[in-house]
Amino acid sequence: KERRGHTHTRGKMAVDMRLPSARERAADSLSAAEGRHLVAPGDVITTDTGFMRGHGTYMDEEKLTASVAGEVERVNKLICVRPLKTRFNGEVGDVVVGRITEVQQKRWKVETNSRLDSVLLLSAVNLPGGELRRRSAEDELTMRDYLQEGDLISAEVQSVFADGALSLHTRSLKYGKLGQGVLVQVSPSLVKRQKTHFHNLTCGASVILGNNGYVWLYPTPGQQDEEMGGYYTSLEPVSLMDREVISRLRNCLLALSAHKVLLYDTSLLYCYEASLCHQIKDILKPEVMEQIVMETRQRLANQEG
């Protein structure tokens, strides 16, 4: 017999108790995994010596063996294993959300969920007022006025250094310093690659889906002041309605992430709509989360079908 969600009240303190219950495994996640060649570390991929060794593999007594858990990928004679859970490996053109960790000479260090800190050069940012000129020593001294430690930014990957570190730029008005909002961290592999990662959702909030797994939720801005060149952040109080929408979206993101659903504007909006019949705080209860995600999956499947 299943019992859930009993609330005991002693004085003014409410305690939500949840007892264990048998959970049914979703059939769709199993069928999706059947078509993929998944391996664990130490699994033999092939004994054929005609194949070349790629990332995530090593040779052990003439056998090609996996060194990481993931999906086997084959390109002609090259075999590699793509890890299922990994840090962000950036490519040119990726949109990222990052946090400034250090101000150095003519550059900022940015934490972007990669193996190494990314670099934002002083020459790769817009100057306030949108001026186009060479950066002077004066600009170098006022770097902290633009961005300082702890600031969140949205940027694009401009190039990748030889050691794998990323070089970023914010030379467009859509990039720059982020103001008031909520940062949600998910696995980078769950963020779907799209033409644009900036979305103004119809529910009244906006989202930046960073390819690096950092998702920024914020109130949809009004008319932007282009004079500030991406450094102006509004400090106006955010209305309760906007805060509730953002909180609901945050919990929806965590629910989708927990059930390994690809994150993009449509999946997030469908999940938001499916959650409207529940209170914001209830979305993260396992049984409610399962129900909302199942509805979202069905709607996405119907749309694709």
Short mmCIF file of C-alpha atoms in Angstrom, two decimals:
data_model
loop_
_atom_site.label_atom_id
_atom_site.label_comp_id
_atom_site.label_asym_id
_atom_site.label_seq_id
_atom_site.Cartn_x
_atom_site.Cartn_y
_atom_site.Cartn_z
CA LYS A 1 0.00 0.00 0.00
CA GLU A 2 1.38 3.37 -1.00
CA ARG A 3 1.38 6.36 1.33
CA ARG A 4 2.76 9.73 0.33
CA GLY A 5 2.78 13.36 1.35
CA HIS A 6 1.41 13.18 4.91
CA THR A 7 1.74 16.53 6.64
CA HIS A 8 2.05 16.46 10.43
CA THR A 9 1.49 19.70 12.29
CA ARG A 10 2.95 20.24 15.74
CA GLY A 11 2.43 23.80 16.88
CA LYS A 12 3.26 25.82 13.75
CA MET A 13 5.83 23.55 12.12
CA ALA A 14 4.71 21.47 9.13
CA VAL A 15 6.75 18.39 8.20
CA ASP A 16 6.31 16.74 4.81
CA MET A 17 6.95 12.98 5.08
CA ARG A 18 7.48 10.65 2.16
CA LEU A 19 7.57 6.85 2.53
CA PRO A 20 9.32 4.56 0.03
CA SER A 21 7.22 3.13 -2.79
CA ALA A 22 7.88 0.97 -5.83
CA ARG A 23 8.67 3.08 -8.89
CA GLU A 24 7.93 2.00 -12.41
CA ARG A 25 10.72 2.33 -14.93
CA ALA A 26 9.80 4.41 -17.95
CA ALA A 27 9.84 2.21 -21.05
CA ASP A 28 10.84 4.98 -23.47
CA SER A 29 14.23 5.61 -21.84
CA LEU A 30 15.10 1.91 -22.13
CA SER A 31 14.15 1.64 -25.80
CA ALA A 32 16.23 4.74 -26.63
CA ALA A 33 19.32 3.23 -25.00
CA GLU A 34 18.97 -0.11 -26.83
CA GLY A 35 20.03 1.36 -30.17
CA ARG A 36 23.27 2.81 -28.76
CA HIS A 37 26.52 0.98 -28.06
CA LEU A 38 27.24 1.96 -24.45
CA VAL A 39 30.40 0.87 -22.67
CA ALA A 40 31.89 1.09 -19.17
CA PRO A 41 35.62 1.52 -18.39
CA GLY A 42 37.45 -1.75 -19.10
CA ASP A 43 34.87 -3.07 -21.60
CA VAL A 44 36.38 -4.54 -24.76
CA ILE A 45 35.12 -2.60 -27.78
CA THR A 46 36.70 -4.76 -30.49
CA THR A 47 39.43 -7.33 -30.97
CA ASP A 48 39.88 -6.37 -34.64
CA THR A 49 43.38 -4.85 -35.03
CA GLY A 50 42.40 -2.90 -38.15
CA PHE A 51 40.86 -0.02 -36.17
CA MET A 52 42.60 3.15 -34.99
CA ARG A 53 42.50 4.19 -31.34
CA GLY A 54 40.61 7.43 -30.60
CA HIS A 55 39.73 9.44 -27.47
CA GLY A 56 38.47 7.43 -24.50
CA THR A 57 40.12 4.15 -25.60
CA TYR A 58 43.40 2.24 -25.03
CA MET A 59 44.99 -0.96 -26.32
CA ASP A 60 45.14 -3.87 -23.88
CA GLU A 61 46.70 -7.11 -25.20
CA GLU A 62 45.70 -6.41 -28.82
CA LYS A 63 42.14 -5.49 -27.69
CA LEU A 64 40.66 -2.01 -28.05
CA THR A 65 39.27 -1.18 -24.58
CA ALA A 66 37.16 1.72 -23.25
CA SER A 67 38.78 4.00 -20.66
CA VAL A 68 35.60 6.04 -19.94
CA ALA A 69 31.86 5.29 -19.63
CA GLY A 70 30.02 6.47 -22.69
CA GLU A 71 28.82 5.87 -26.23
CA VAL A 72 31.04 4.28 -28.88
CA GLU A 73 31.41 6.43 -31.99
CA ARG A 74 33.00 5.17 -35.18
CA VAL A 75 34.23 7.25 -38.10
CA ASN A 76 35.59 4.97 -40.84
CA LYS A 77 38.49 3.17 -39.10
CA LEU A 78 38.67 5.48 -36.05
CA ILE A 79 36.88 4.40 -32.87
CA CYS A 80 36.38 6.73 -29.91
CA VAL A 81 34.14 6.79 -26.83
CA ARG A 82 32.15 9.94 -26.13
CA PRO A 83 31.70 10.25 -22.33
CA LEU A 84 28.12 10.61 -21.10
CA LYS A 85 29.15 12.91 -18.26
CA THR A 86 31.98 15.35 -18.85
CA ARG A 87 33.11 18.94 -18.45
CA PHE A 88 32.26 21.41 -21.21
CA ASN A 89 34.39 21.05 -24.35
CA GLY A 90 33.83 24.33 -26.16
CA GLU A 91 33.74 24.89 -29.91
CA VAL A 92 33.94 28.14 -31.85
CA GLY A 93 30.54 29.85 -31.91
CA ASP A 94 29.21 28.29 -28.69
CA VAL A 95 27.18 30.60 -26.44
CA VAL A 96 28.36 30.40 -22.81
CA VAL A 97 27.35 31.90 -19.48
CA GLY A 98 30.33 32.36 -17.15
CA ARG A 99 31.53 34.04 -13.97
CA ILE A 100 34.54 36.36 -13.76
CA THR A 101 37.10 34.82 -11.37
CA GLU A 102 40.11 37.11 -11.86
CA VAL A 103 41.06 40.45 -13.41
CA GLN A 104 44.51 40.25 -15.02
CA GLN A 105 46.60 42.38 -17.36
CA LYS A 106 44.44 43.14 -20.43
CA ARG A 107 42.25 40.10 -19.76
CA TRP A 108 39.64 38.57 -17.48
CA LYS A 109 39.62 34.94 -16.37
CA VAL A 110 36.14 33.37 -16.66
CA GLU A 111 34.81 30.16 -15.07
CA THR A 112 32.75 28.38 -17.77
CA ASN A 113 32.44 24.79 -16.46
CA SER A 114 35.43 23.76 -18.65
CA ARG A 115 38.59 21.95 -17.55
CA LEU A 116 40.49 25.25 -17.70
CA ASP A 117 39.41 28.83 -17.01
CA SER A 118 38.38 30.69 -20.16
CA VAL A 119 39.93 34.02 -21.18
CA LEU A 120 38.11 37.23 -22.12
CA LEU A 121 40.59 39.70 -23.61
CA LEU A 122 40.13 43.44 -23.13
CA SER A 123 40.29 43.79 -26.93
CA ALA A 124 37.36 41.34 -27.28
CA VAL A 125 34.76 43.42 -25.44
CA ASN A 126 32.66 46.41 -26.49
CA LEU A 127 33.70 49.66 -24.86
CA PRO A 128 30.85 51.55 -23.15
CA GLY A 129 29.26 53.81 -25.73
CA GLY A 130 30.14 51.38 -28.51
CA GLU A 131 33.38 53.19 -29.41
CA LEU A 132 35.68 51.45 -31.87
CA ARG A 133 39.30 52.27 -31.05
CA ARG A 134 42.51 50.72 -29.77
CA ARG A 135 42.55 49.92 -26.05
CA SER A 136 44.72 52.36 -24.11
CA ALA A 137 46.48 52.12 -20.74
CA GLU A 138 43.56 54.09 -19.32
CA ASP A 139 41.14 51.35 -20.42
CA GLU A 140 43.38 48.81 -18.70
CA LEU A 141 43.16 50.76 -15.43
CA THR A 142 39.36 50.96 -15.59
CA MET A 143 38.84 47.24 -16.36
CA ARG A 144 37.18 46.69 -13.00
CA ASP A 145 34.57 49.34 -13.88
CA TYR A 146 33.45 47.13 -16.77
CA LEU A 147 33.63 43.70 -15.14
CA GLN A 148 34.89 42.62 -11.73
CA GLU A 149 35.28 39.34 -9.82
CA GLY A 150 31.96 37.58 -9.29
CA ASP A 151 30.15 39.23 -12.24
CA LEU A 152 28.17 36.92 -14.52
CA ILE A 153 28.51 37.39 -18.28
CA SER A 154 27.14 35.88 -21.46
CA ALA A 155 29.70 35.49 -24.25
CA GLU A 156 30.57 33.55 -27.39
CA VAL A 157 33.57 31.28 -27.93
CA GLN A 158 35.87 33.08 -30.37
CA SER A 159 38.70 30.52 -30.54
CA VAL A 160 40.20 27.56 -28.70
CA PHE A 161 43.81 27.67 -27.48
CA ALA A 162 46.20 24.72 -28.05
CA ASP A 163 45.77 23.55 -24.43
CA GLY A 164 41.97 23.50 -24.77
CA ALA A 165 41.27 26.79 -22.95
CA LEU A 166 38.59 28.96 -24.57
CA SER A 167 38.96 32.55 -25.75
CA LEU A 168 35.67 34.45 -25.45
CA HIS A 169 34.26 37.66 -26.92
CA THR A 170 31.26 39.89 -26.12
CA ARG A 171 31.41 42.05 -29.25
CA SER A 172 27.65 42.00 -29.82
CA LEU A 173 24.98 43.87 -27.86
CA LYS A 174 23.23 40.60 -26.99
CA TYR A 175 26.29 39.54 -24.95
CA GLY A 176 27.73 41.28 -21.91
CA LYS A 177 27.19 41.59 -18.18
CA LEU A 178 24.10 39.87 -16.71
CA GLY A 179 21.90 41.68 -14.22
CA GLN A 180 19.15 40.26 -12.02
CA GLY A 181 18.13 36.66 -12.48
CA VAL A 182 18.75 33.06 -11.48
CA LEU A 183 21.63 30.79 -12.56
CA VAL A 184 20.84 27.07 -12.94
CA GLN A 185 23.64 24.55 -13.53
CA VAL A 186 22.86 21.45 -15.61
CA SER A 187 24.93 18.94 -17.58
CA PRO A 188 26.31 20.51 -20.81
CA SER A 189 25.23 17.39 -22.75
CA LEU A 190 21.55 18.21 -22.02
CA VAL A 191 21.58 21.62 -23.76
CA LYS A 192 20.37 21.25 -27.33
CA ARG A 193 22.42 23.08 -29.98
CA GLN A 194 20.26 25.62 -31.80
CA LYS A 195 20.63 28.67 -34.04
CA THR A 196 19.91 30.94 -31.08
CA HIS A 197 20.30 30.30 -27.37
CA PHE A 198 18.56 33.53 -26.28
CA HIS A 199 14.80 33.04 -25.89
CA ASN A 200 12.04 35.37 -24.74
CA LEU A 201 9.48 32.83 -23.50
CA THR A 202 5.74 33.54 -23.80
CA CYS A 203 5.30 32.92 -20.05
CA GLY A 204 6.91 36.30 -19.31
CA ALA A 205 10.58 35.50 -18.66
CA SER A 206 13.69 35.11 -20.79
CA VAL A 207 16.36 32.43 -20.80
CA ILE A 208 19.95 32.10 -22.01
CA LEU A 209 20.74 28.41 -22.52
CA GLY A 210 24.54 28.34 -22.32
CA ASN A 211 26.18 25.47 -24.22
CA ASN A 212 28.36 25.00 -21.13
CA GLY A 213 25.40 23.90 -18.97
CA TYR A 214 24.91 27.26 -17.23
CA VAL A 215 21.35 28.49 -17.81
CA TRP A 216 20.40 32.08 -16.96
CA LEU A 217 16.75 32.95 -16.22
CA TYR A 218 15.79 36.61 -16.00
CA PRO A 219 12.77 38.94 -16.39
CA THR A 220 12.19 39.89 -20.05
CA PRO A 221 13.82 43.33 -20.39
CA GLY A 222 12.02 46.36 -21.81
CA GLN A 223 13.79 48.78 -24.17
CA GLN A 224 17.54 48.27 -23.84
CA ASP A 225 19.87 51.23 -23.60
CA GLU A 226 22.36 50.67 -26.44
CA GLU A 227 24.61 53.51 -25.25
CA MET A 228 25.94 51.37 -22.41
CA GLY A 229 27.27 48.67 -24.77
CA GLY A 230 26.14 45.70 -22.69
CA TYR A 231 27.37 46.89 -19.25
CA TYR A 232 24.18 48.44 -17.89
CA THR A 233 22.33 46.22 -15.41
CA SER A 234 18.93 47.29 -14.13
CA LEU A 235 18.64 47.30 -10.35
CA GLU A 236 14.89 48.00 -10.34
CA PRO A 237 12.96 45.69 -7.97
CA VAL A 238 11.60 42.64 -9.84
CA SER A 239 7.83 42.20 -9.43
CA LEU A 240 6.46 39.23 -7.47
CA MET A 241 4.79 37.85 -10.62
CA ASP A 242 8.12 37.81 -12.51
CA ARG A 243 9.87 36.18 -9.55
CA GLU A 244 7.23 33.44 -9.42
CA VAL A 245 7.55 32.74 -13.16
CA ILE A 246 11.37 32.55 -12.85
CA SER A 247 11.14 30.26 -9.78
CA ARG A 248 8.73 27.94 -11.63
CA LEU A 249 11.03 27.85 -14.68
CA ARG A 250 14.00 27.07 -12.42
CA ASN A 251 12.21 24.09 -10.87
CA CYS A 252 11.09 22.92 -14.33
CA LEU A 253 14.72 23.07 -15.54
CA LEU A 254 15.84 20.95 -12.57
CA ALA A 255 13.01 18.45 -13.22
CA LEU A 256 13.90 18.10 -16.92
CA SER A 257 17.58 17.81 -16.04
CA ALA A 258 16.94 15.09 -13.43
CA HIS A 259 15.05 13.04 -16.05
CA LYS A 260 17.68 13.67 -18.76
CA VAL A 261 15.37 15.54 -21.17
CA LEU A 262 17.07 17.77 -23.78
CA LEU A 263 16.77 21.44 -22.81
CA TYR A 264 15.59 23.96 -25.39
CA ASP A 265 12.89 26.65 -25.55
CA THR A 266 10.03 24.26 -26.50
CA SER A 267 10.77 21.57 -23.88
CA LEU A 268 11.09 24.24 -21.17
CA LEU A 269 7.81 25.93 -22.18
CA TYR A 270 5.90 22.62 -22.34
CA CYS A 271 7.24 21.67 -18.90
CA TYR A 272 6.23 25.10 -17.55
CA GLU A 273 2.67 24.66 -18.89
CA ALA A 274 2.43 21.10 -17.50
CA SER A 275 3.46 22.39 -14.04
CA LEU A 276 0.86 25.16 -13.80
CA CYS A 277 -1.62 22.93 -11.92
CA HIS A 278 0.96 22.42 -9.13
CA GLN A 279 2.47 24.80 -6.60
CA ILE A 280 6.02 25.94 -7.39
CA LYS A 281 7.50 24.19 -4.33
CA ASP A 282 5.76 20.89 -5.22
CA ILE A 283 7.39 20.60 -8.68
CA LEU A 284 10.53 19.01 -7.19
CA LYS A 285 8.61 16.24 -5.36
CA PRO A 286 9.58 13.00 -7.15
CA GLU A 287 6.02 11.89 -8.05
CA VAL A 288 5.02 15.38 -9.31
CA MET A 289 8.31 15.73 -11.23
CA GLU A 290 7.72 12.37 -12.93
CA GLN A 291 4.18 13.31 -13.95
CA ILE A 292 5.19 16.73 -15.35
CA VAL A 293 8.16 15.33 -17.28
CA MET A 294 6.03 12.51 -18.73
CA GLU A 295 3.46 15.04 -19.99
CA THR A 296 6.27 17.15 -21.49
CA ARG A 297 7.79 14.11 -23.24
CA GLN A 298 4.41 13.14 -24.72
CA ARG A 299 3.81 16.65 -26.06
CA LEU A 300 7.30 16.76 -27.59
CA ALA A 301 6.78 13.30 -29.15
CA ASN A 302 3.39 14.40 -30.59
CA GLN A 303 4.96 17.56 -32.01
CA GLU A 304 7.79 15.61 -33.67
CA GLY A 305 5.40 12.89 -34.90
#
